[in-house]
GROMACS .gro file of C-alpha atoms in nm:
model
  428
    1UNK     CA    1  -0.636  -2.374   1.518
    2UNK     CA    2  -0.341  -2.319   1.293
    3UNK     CA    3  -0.539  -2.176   0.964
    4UNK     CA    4  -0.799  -1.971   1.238
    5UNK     CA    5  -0.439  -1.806   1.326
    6UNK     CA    6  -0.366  -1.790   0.988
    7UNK     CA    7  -0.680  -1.604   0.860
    8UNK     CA    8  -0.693  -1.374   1.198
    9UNK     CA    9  -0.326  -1.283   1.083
   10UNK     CA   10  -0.470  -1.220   0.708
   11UNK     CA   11  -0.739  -1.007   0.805
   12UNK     CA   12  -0.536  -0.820   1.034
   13UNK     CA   13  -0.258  -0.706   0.723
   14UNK     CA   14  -0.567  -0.584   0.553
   15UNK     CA   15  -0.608  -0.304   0.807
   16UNK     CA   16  -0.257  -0.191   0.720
   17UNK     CA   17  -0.329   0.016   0.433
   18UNK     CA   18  -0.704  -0.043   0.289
   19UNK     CA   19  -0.827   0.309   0.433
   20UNK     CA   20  -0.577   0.496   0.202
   21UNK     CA   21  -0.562   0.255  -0.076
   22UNK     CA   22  -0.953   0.270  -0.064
   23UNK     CA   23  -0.959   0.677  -0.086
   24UNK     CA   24  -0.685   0.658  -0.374
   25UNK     CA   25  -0.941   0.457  -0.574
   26UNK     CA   26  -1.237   0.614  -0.496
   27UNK     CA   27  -1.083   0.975  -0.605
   28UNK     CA   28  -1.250   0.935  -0.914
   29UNK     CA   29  -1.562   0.979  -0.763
   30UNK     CA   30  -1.506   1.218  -0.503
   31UNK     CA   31  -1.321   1.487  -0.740
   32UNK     CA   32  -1.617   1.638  -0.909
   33UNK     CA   33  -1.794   1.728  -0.563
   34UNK     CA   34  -1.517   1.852  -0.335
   35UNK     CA   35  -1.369   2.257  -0.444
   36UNK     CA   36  -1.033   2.136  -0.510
   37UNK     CA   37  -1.126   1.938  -0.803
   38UNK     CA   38  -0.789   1.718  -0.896
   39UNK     CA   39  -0.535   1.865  -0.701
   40UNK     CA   40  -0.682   1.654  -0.421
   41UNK     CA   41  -0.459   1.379  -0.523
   42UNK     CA   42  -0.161   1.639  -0.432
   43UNK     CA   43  -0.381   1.715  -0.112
   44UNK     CA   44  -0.380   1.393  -0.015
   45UNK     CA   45   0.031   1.332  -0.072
   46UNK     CA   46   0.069   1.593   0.137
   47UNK     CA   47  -0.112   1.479   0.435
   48UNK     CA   48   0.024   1.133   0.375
   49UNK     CA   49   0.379   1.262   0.451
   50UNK     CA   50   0.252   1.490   0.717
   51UNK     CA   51   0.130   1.157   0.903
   52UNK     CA   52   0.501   0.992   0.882
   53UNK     CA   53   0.475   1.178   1.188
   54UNK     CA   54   0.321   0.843   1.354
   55UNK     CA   55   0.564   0.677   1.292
   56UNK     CA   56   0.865   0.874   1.351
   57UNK     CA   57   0.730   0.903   1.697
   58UNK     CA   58   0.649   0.567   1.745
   59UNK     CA   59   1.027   0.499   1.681
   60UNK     CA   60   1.164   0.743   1.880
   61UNK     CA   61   0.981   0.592   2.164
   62UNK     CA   62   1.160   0.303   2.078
   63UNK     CA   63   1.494   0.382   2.111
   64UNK     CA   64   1.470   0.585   2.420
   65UNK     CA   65   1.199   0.388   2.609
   66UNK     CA   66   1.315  -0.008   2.564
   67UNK     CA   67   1.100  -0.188   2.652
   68UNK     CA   68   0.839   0.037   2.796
   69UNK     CA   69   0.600   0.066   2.430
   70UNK     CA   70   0.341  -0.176   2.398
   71UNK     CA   71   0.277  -0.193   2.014
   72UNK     CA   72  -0.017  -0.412   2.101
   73UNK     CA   73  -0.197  -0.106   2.266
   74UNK     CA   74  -0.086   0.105   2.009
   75UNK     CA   75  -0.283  -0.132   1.749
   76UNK     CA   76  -0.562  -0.135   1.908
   77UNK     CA   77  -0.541   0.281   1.947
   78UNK     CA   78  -0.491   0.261   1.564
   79UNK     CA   79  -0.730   0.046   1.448
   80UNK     CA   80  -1.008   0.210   1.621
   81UNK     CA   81  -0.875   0.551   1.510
   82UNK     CA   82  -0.898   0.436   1.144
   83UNK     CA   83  -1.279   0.254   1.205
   84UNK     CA   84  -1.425   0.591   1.353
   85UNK     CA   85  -1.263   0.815   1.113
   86UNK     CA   86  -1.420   0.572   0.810
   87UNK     CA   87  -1.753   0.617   0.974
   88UNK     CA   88  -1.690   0.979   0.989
   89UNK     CA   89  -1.588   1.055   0.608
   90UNK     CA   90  -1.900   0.888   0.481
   91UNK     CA   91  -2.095   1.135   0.646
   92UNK     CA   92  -1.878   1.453   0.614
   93UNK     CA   93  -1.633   1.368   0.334
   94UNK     CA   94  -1.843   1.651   0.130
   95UNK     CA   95  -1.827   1.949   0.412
   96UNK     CA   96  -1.634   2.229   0.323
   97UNK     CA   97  -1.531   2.514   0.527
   98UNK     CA   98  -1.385   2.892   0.408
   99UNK     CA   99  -1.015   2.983   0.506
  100UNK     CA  100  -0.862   3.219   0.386
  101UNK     CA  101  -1.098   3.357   0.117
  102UNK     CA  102  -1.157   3.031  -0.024
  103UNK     CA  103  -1.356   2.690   0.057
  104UNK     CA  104  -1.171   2.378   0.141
  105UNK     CA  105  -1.282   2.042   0.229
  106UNK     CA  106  -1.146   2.068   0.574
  107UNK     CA  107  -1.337   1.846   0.764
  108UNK     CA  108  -1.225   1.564   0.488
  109UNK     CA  109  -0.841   1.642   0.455
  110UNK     CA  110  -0.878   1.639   0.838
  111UNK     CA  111  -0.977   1.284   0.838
  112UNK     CA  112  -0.779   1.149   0.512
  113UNK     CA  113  -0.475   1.277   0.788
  114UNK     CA  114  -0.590   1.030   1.044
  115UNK     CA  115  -0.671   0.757   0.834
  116UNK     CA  116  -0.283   0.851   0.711
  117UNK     CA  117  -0.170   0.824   1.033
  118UNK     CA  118  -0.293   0.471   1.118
  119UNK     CA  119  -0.179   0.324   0.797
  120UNK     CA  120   0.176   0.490   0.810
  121UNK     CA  121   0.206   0.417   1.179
  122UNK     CA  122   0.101   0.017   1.109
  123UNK     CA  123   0.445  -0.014   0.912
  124UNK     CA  124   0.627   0.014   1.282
  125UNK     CA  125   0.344  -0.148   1.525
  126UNK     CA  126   0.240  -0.447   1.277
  127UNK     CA  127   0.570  -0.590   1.175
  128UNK     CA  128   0.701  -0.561   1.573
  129UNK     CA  129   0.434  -0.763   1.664
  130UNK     CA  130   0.472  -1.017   1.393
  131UNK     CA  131   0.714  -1.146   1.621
  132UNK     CA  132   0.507  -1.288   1.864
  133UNK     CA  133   0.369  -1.533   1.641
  134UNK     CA  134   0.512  -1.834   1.476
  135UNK     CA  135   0.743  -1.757   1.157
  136UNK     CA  136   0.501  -1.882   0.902
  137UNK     CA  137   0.254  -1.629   0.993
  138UNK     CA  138   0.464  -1.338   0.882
  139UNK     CA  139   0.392  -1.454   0.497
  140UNK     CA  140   0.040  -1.410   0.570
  141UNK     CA  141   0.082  -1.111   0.680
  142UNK     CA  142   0.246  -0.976   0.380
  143UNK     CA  143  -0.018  -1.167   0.218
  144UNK     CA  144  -0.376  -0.990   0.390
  145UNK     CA  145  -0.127  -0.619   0.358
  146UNK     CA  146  -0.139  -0.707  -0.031
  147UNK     CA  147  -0.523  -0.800  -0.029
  148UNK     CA  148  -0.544  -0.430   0.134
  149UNK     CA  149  -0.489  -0.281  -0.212
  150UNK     CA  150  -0.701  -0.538  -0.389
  151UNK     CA  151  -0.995  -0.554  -0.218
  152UNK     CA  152  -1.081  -0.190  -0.254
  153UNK     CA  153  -0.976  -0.218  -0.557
  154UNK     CA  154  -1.232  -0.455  -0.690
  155UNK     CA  155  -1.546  -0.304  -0.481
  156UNK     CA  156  -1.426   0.010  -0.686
  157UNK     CA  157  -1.507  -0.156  -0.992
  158UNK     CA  158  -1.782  -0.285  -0.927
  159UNK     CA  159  -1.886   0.024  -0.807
  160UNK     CA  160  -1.798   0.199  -1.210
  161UNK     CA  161  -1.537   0.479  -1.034
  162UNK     CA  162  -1.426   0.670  -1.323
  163UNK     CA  163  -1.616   0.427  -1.656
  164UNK     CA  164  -1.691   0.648  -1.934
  165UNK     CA  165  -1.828   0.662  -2.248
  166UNK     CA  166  -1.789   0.931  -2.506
  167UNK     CA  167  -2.091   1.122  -2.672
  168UNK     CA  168  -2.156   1.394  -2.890
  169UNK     CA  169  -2.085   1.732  -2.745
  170UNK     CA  170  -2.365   1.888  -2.868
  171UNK     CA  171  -2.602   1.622  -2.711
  172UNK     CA  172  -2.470   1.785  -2.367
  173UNK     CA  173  -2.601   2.102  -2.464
  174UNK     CA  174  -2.315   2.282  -2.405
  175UNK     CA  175  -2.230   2.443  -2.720
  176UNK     CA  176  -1.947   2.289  -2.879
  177UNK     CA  177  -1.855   2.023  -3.077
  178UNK     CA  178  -1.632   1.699  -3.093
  179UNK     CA  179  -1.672   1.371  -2.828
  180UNK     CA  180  -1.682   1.483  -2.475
  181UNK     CA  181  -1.642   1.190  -2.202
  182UNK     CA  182  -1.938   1.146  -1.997
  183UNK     CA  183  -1.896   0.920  -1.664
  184UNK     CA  184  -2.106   0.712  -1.609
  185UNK     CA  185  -2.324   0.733  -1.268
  186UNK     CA  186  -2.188   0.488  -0.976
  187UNK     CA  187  -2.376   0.210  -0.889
  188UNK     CA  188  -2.362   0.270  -0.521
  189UNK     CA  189  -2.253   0.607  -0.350
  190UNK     CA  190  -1.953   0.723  -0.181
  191UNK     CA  191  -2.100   0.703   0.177
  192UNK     CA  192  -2.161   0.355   0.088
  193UNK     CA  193  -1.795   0.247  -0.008
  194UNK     CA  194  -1.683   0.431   0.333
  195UNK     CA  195  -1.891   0.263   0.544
  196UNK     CA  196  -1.776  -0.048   0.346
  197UNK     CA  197  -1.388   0.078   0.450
  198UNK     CA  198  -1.512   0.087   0.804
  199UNK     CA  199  -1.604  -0.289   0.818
  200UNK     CA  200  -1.224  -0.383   0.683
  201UNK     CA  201  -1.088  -0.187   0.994
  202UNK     CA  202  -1.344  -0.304   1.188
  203UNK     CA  203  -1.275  -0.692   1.075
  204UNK     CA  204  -0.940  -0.585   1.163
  205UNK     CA  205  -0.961  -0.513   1.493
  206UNK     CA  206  -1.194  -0.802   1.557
  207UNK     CA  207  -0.911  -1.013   1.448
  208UNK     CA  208  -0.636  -0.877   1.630
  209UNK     CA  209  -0.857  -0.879   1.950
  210UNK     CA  210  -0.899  -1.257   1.886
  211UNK     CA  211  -0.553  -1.322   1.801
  212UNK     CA  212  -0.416  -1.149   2.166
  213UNK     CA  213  -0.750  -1.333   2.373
  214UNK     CA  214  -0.808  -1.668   2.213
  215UNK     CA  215  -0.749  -1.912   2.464
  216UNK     CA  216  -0.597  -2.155   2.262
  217UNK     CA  217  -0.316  -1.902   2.117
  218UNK     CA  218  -0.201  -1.801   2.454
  219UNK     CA  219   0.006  -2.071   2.497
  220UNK     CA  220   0.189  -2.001   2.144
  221UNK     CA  221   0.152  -1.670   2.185
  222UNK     CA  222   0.361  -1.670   2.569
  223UNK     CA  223   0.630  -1.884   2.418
  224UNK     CA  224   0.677  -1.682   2.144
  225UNK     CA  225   0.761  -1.394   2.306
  226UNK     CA  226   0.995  -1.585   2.570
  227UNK     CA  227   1.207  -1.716   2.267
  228UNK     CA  228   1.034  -2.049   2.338
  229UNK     CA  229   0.899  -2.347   2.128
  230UNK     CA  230   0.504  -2.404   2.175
  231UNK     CA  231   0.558  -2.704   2.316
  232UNK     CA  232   0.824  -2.650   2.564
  233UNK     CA  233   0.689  -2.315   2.791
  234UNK     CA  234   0.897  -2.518   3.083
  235UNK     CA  235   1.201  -2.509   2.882
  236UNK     CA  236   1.517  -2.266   2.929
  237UNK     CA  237   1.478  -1.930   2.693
  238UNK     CA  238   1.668  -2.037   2.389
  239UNK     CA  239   1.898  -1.754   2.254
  240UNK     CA  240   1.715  -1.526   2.021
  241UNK     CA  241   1.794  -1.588   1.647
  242UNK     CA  242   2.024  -1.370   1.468
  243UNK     CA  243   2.044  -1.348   1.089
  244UNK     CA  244   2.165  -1.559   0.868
  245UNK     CA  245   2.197  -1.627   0.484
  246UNK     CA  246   1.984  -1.854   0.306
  247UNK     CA  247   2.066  -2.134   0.532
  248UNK     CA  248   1.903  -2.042   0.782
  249UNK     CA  249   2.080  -2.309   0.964
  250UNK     CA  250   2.366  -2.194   1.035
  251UNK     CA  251   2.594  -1.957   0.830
  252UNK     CA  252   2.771  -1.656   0.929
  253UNK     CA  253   2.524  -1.344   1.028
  254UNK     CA  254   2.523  -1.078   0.811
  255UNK     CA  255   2.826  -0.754   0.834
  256UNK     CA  256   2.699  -0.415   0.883
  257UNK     CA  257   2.766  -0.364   0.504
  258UNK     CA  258   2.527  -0.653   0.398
  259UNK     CA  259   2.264  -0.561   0.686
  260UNK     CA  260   2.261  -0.188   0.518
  261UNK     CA  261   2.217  -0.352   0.184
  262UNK     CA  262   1.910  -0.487   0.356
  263UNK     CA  263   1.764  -0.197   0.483
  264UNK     CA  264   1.871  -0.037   0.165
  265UNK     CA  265   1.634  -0.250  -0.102
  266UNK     CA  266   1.368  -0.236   0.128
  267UNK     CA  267   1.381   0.125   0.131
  268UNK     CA  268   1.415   0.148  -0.293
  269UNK     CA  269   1.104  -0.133  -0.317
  270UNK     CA  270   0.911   0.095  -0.105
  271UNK     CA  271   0.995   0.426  -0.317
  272UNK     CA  272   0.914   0.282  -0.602
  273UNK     CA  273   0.607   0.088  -0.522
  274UNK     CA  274   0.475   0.330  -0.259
  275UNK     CA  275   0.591   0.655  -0.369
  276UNK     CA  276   0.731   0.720  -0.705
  277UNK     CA  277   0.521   0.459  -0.972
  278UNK     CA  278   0.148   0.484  -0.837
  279UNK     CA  279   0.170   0.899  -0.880
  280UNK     CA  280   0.259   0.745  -1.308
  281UNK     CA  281   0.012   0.464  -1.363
  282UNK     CA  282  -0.275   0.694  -1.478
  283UNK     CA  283  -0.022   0.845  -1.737
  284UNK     CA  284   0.135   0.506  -1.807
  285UNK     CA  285  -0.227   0.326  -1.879
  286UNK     CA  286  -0.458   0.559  -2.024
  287UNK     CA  287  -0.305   0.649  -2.371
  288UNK     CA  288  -0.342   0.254  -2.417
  289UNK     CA  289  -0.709   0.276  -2.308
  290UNK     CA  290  -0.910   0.250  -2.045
  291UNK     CA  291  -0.972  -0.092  -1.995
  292UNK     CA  292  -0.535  -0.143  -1.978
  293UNK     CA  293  -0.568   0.122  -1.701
  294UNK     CA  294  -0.794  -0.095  -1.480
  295UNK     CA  295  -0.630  -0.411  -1.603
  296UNK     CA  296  -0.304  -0.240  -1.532
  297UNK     CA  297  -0.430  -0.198  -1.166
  298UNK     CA  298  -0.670  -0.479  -1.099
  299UNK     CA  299  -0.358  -0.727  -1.174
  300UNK     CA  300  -0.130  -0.571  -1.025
  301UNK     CA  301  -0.281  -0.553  -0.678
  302UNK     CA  302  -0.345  -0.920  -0.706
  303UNK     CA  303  -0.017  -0.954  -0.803
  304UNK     CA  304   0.100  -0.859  -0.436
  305UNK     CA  305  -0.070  -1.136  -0.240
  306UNK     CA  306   0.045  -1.429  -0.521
  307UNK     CA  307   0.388  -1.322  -0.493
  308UNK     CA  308   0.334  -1.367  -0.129
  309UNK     CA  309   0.216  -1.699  -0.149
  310UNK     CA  310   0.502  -1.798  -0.358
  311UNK     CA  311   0.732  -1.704  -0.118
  312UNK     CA  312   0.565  -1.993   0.133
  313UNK     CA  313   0.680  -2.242  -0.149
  314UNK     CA  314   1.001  -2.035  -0.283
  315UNK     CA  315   1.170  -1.905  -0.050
  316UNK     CA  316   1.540  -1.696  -0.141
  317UNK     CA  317   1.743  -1.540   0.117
  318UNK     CA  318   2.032  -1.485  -0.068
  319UNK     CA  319   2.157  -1.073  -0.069
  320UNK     CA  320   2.251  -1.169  -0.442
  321UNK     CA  321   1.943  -1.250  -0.564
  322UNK     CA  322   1.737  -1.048  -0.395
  323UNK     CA  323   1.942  -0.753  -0.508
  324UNK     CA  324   1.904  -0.915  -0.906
  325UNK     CA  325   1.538  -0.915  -0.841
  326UNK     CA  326   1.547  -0.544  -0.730
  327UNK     CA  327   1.718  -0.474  -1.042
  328UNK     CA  328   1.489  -0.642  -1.269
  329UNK     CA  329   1.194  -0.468  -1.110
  330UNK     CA  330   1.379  -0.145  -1.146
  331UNK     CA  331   1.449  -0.193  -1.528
  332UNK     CA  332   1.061  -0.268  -1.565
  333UNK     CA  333   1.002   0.037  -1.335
  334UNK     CA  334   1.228   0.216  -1.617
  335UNK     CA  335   1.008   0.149  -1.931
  336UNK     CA  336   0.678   0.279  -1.705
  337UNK     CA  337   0.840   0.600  -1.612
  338UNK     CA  338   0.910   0.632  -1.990
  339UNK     CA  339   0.598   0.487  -2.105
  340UNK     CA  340   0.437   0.776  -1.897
  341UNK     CA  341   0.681   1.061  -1.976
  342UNK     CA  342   0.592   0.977  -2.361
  343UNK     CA  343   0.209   1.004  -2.273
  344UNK     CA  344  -0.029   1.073  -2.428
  345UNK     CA  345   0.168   0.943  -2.717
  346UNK     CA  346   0.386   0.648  -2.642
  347UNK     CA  347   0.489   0.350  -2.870
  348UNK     CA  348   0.292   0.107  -2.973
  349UNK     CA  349   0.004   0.347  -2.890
  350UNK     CA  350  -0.291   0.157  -3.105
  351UNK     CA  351  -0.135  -0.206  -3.096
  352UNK     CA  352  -0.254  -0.500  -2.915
  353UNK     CA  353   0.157  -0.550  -2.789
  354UNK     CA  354   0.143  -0.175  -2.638
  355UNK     CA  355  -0.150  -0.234  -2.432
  356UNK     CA  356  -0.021  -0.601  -2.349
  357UNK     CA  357   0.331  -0.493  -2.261
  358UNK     CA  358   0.187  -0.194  -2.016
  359UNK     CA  359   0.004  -0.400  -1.854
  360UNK     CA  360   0.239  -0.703  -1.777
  361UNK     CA  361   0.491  -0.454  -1.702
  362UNK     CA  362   0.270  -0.360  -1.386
  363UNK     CA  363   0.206  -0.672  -1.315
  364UNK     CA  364   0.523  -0.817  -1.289
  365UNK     CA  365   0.667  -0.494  -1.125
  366UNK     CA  366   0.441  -0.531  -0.871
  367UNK     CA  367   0.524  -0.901  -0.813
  368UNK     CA  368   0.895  -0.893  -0.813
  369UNK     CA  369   0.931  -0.610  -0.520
  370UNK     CA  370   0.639  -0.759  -0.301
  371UNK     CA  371   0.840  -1.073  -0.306
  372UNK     CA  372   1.135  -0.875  -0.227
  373UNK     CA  373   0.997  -0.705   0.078
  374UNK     CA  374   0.857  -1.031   0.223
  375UNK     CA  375   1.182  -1.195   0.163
  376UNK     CA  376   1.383  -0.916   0.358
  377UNK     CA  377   1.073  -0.897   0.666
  378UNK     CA  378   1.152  -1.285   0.685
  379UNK     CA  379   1.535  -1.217   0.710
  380UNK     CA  380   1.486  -0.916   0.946
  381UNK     CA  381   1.205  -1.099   1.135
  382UNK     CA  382   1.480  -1.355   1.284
  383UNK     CA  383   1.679  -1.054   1.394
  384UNK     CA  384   1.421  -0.904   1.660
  385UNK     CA  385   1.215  -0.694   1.763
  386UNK     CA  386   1.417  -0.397   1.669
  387UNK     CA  387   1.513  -0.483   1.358
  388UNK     CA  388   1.137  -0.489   1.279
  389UNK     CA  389   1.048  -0.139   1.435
  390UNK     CA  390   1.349   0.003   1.223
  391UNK     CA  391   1.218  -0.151   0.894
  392UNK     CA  392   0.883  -0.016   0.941
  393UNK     CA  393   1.053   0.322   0.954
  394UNK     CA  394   1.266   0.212   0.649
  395UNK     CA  395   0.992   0.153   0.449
  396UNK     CA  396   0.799   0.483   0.555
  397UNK     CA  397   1.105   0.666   0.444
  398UNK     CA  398   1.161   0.516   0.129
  399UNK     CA  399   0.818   0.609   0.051
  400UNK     CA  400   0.814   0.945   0.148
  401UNK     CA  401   1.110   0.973  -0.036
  402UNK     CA  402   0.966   0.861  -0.344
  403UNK     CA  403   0.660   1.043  -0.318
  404UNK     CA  404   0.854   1.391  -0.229
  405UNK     CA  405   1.055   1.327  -0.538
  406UNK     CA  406   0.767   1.245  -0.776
  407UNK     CA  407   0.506   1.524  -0.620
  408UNK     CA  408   0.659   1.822  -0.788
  409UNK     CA  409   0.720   1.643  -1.089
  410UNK     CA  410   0.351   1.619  -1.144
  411UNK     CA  411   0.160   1.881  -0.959
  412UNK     CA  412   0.414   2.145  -1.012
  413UNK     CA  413   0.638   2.132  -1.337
  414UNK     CA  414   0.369   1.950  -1.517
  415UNK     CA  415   0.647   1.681  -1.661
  416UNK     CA  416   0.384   1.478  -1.777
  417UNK     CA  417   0.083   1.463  -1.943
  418UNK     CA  418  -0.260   1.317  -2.022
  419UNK     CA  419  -0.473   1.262  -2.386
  420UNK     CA  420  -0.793   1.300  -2.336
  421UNK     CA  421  -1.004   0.947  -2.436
  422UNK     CA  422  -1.252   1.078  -2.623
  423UNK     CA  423  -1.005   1.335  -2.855
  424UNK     CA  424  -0.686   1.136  -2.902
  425UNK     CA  425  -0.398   1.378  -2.992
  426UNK     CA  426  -0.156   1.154  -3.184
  427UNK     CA  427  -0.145   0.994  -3.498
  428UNK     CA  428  -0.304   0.667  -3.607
   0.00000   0.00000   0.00000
């Protein structure tokens, strides 16, 4: 019973953010067929932000209805939200509509909002909810939340979004001449990777149905939320935990000051990791070469769910070394932002050490903050309920924060740029 809870509580983290993650990598292959080309990516930042609406609401409801919000009827709102609207884009991702003078993919930005709206809106239902289930499960969680970003990730490859080979101009008929880049054609369509997004929420929501309705987790389930051990339902409500330091049993709680530092890294991770560096990786990766661009991302995302499962074996509470972590992440964060404000001519540019560097860079990035943030869910887990709510709101601020802060940067002011693959621009 324990690893059925265990892989219900997996596949349930996966429906926190694979509809997004799964549009960011399929952009490749939507681009050339919807009118606004590759400012879609800015579309789509946009709406993203728009749909912190979910959750700011979902908080406010919090704090002035105690009590009265049943996340668990929110999920299941959510989850079912994010199935339909899958099914939906596969078969209307492509219609455009005229505003204005000009065509827009309305129905699609439409959708991309809702499917933004359950993702941001898990961050403050998912992690409250956590805490009706034993404390193990909450690494789990973290873990199936990182497979979110993998998963799409490797159907995407498989799939050949955005391979290409160069060829002659000329052979393209087009009169010029030079190496033009020629994508290759995708192995199955986009309507087909949608529908495949649709069976992760759905597999979601199957899960999390089990998980409230399995006869066998009712009892754990009951005595979780009474403060109660499994096997003592009988017993007197035990005080709920507060937090502590690393030893968990029994040190001071934290002061306000060390609770804000708290809320404080888990609001940086999330800028950087959720805001600020994915906007860069293209720009990072590419002068290096394709194939460091999808090792860059491939490793990465499966970087999230091992650094979750080393946080079942290694576990550190301690503000201190959290905060060291944070920093180390944030100096590897450093030489990315560089390596991409240098682009399309960085260091290093045609050595083997450029491309390895970018790439473990990435990966290790990636690593150290998701091991952060699962750290700090564990330490705020063993606070409450509310703590929970509010660091699902910290983390969609940090990451609206960092993608505000990056957005203009890119879409606007043009700060950085890309070589093209076929025509490098710098020396070697």
């Amino acid at each position: 019973m324990g690893l059925l809870v265990h892989i219900l509580v997996c596949l349930l983290g996966t429906g926190s953010w694979v509809a997004i993650n799964g549009v960011w990598v399929e952009l490749p292959l939507m681009v050339p067929h919807v009118p606004e080309g590759w400012l879609l990516p800015s579309f789509l930042t946009i709406v993203i932000q728009l749909a912190n609406l979910g959750p700011l609401a979902f908080t406010l409801a919090h704090c002035f209805l105690r009590g009265q919000v049943d996340e668990a009827g929110v999920i299941y709102g959510l989850l079912g939200l994010g199935c339909l609207a899958c099914v939906l884009l596969a078969f209307f991702w492509q219609e455009t509509s005229v505003l204005g003078g000009s065509r827009y993919s309305v129905p699609l930005l439409a959708l991309l909002f809702f499917l933004a709206l359950v993702d941001c809106t898990s961050s403050v239902t998912f992690l409250p909810y956590m805490l009706r289930l034993q404390p193990q499960h909450l690494t789990t969680y973290f873990v199936g939340e990182g497979l979110s970003g993998l998963l799409p990730g490797l159907v995407a490859l498989g799939q050949g979004a955005s391979a290409a080979h160069c060829i002659n101009a000329s052979l393209a008929g087009n009169g010029t001449t030079g190496l033009l880049a020629e994508y290759q054609e995708a192995r199955f369509s986009v309507r087909t990777f949608f529908l495949f997004l649709s069976s992760m929420m759905a597999l979601s929501l199957a899960a999390f149905l089990f998980l409230n309705y399995l006869p066998e987790w009712a009892k754990e389930n009951r005595a979780q939320v009474q403060g109660e051990s499994p096997d003592a339902a009988q017993a007197p409500v035990k005080a709920r935990p507060r937090m502590r330091g690393i030893d968990s049993g029994g040190g001071p709680t934290y002061s306000c000051a060390q609770k804000a530092c708290i809320f404080g890294l888990m609001a940086w991770a999330n800028a950087l990791t959720n805001g600020l560096l994915p906007a860069l990786q293209s720009y990072s990766c590419l002068p290096y070469g394709r194939p460091a661009y999808h090792l860059s991302a491939t490793l990465a995302s499966l970087a999230n769910p091992l650094a979750c499962f080393l946080g079942m074996f290694l576990p550190g509470r301690s503000l201190m070394f959290l905060a060291l972590l944070s920093f180390a992440g944030s100096l590897l964060a450093c030489y990315i932002v560089t390596m991409a404000a240098l682009s399309p001519c960085p260091p290093l540019l045609h050595l083997p050490l450029g491309v390895l560097l970018i790439v473990l860079c990435w990966v290790l990035f990636v690593g150290i903050f998701s091991y952060v943030k699962l750290m700090i869910g564990k330490i705020l887990r063993d606070e409450g309920r509310s703590a929970l709510v509010w660091c699902g709101a910290v983390v969609q601020l940090g990451s609206m924060v960092g993608a505000l802060a990056i957005f203009p940067l890119v879409s606007i002011y043009s700060v950085f740029h890309s070589g093209d693959p076929c025509n490098p621009s710098c020396p070697g």
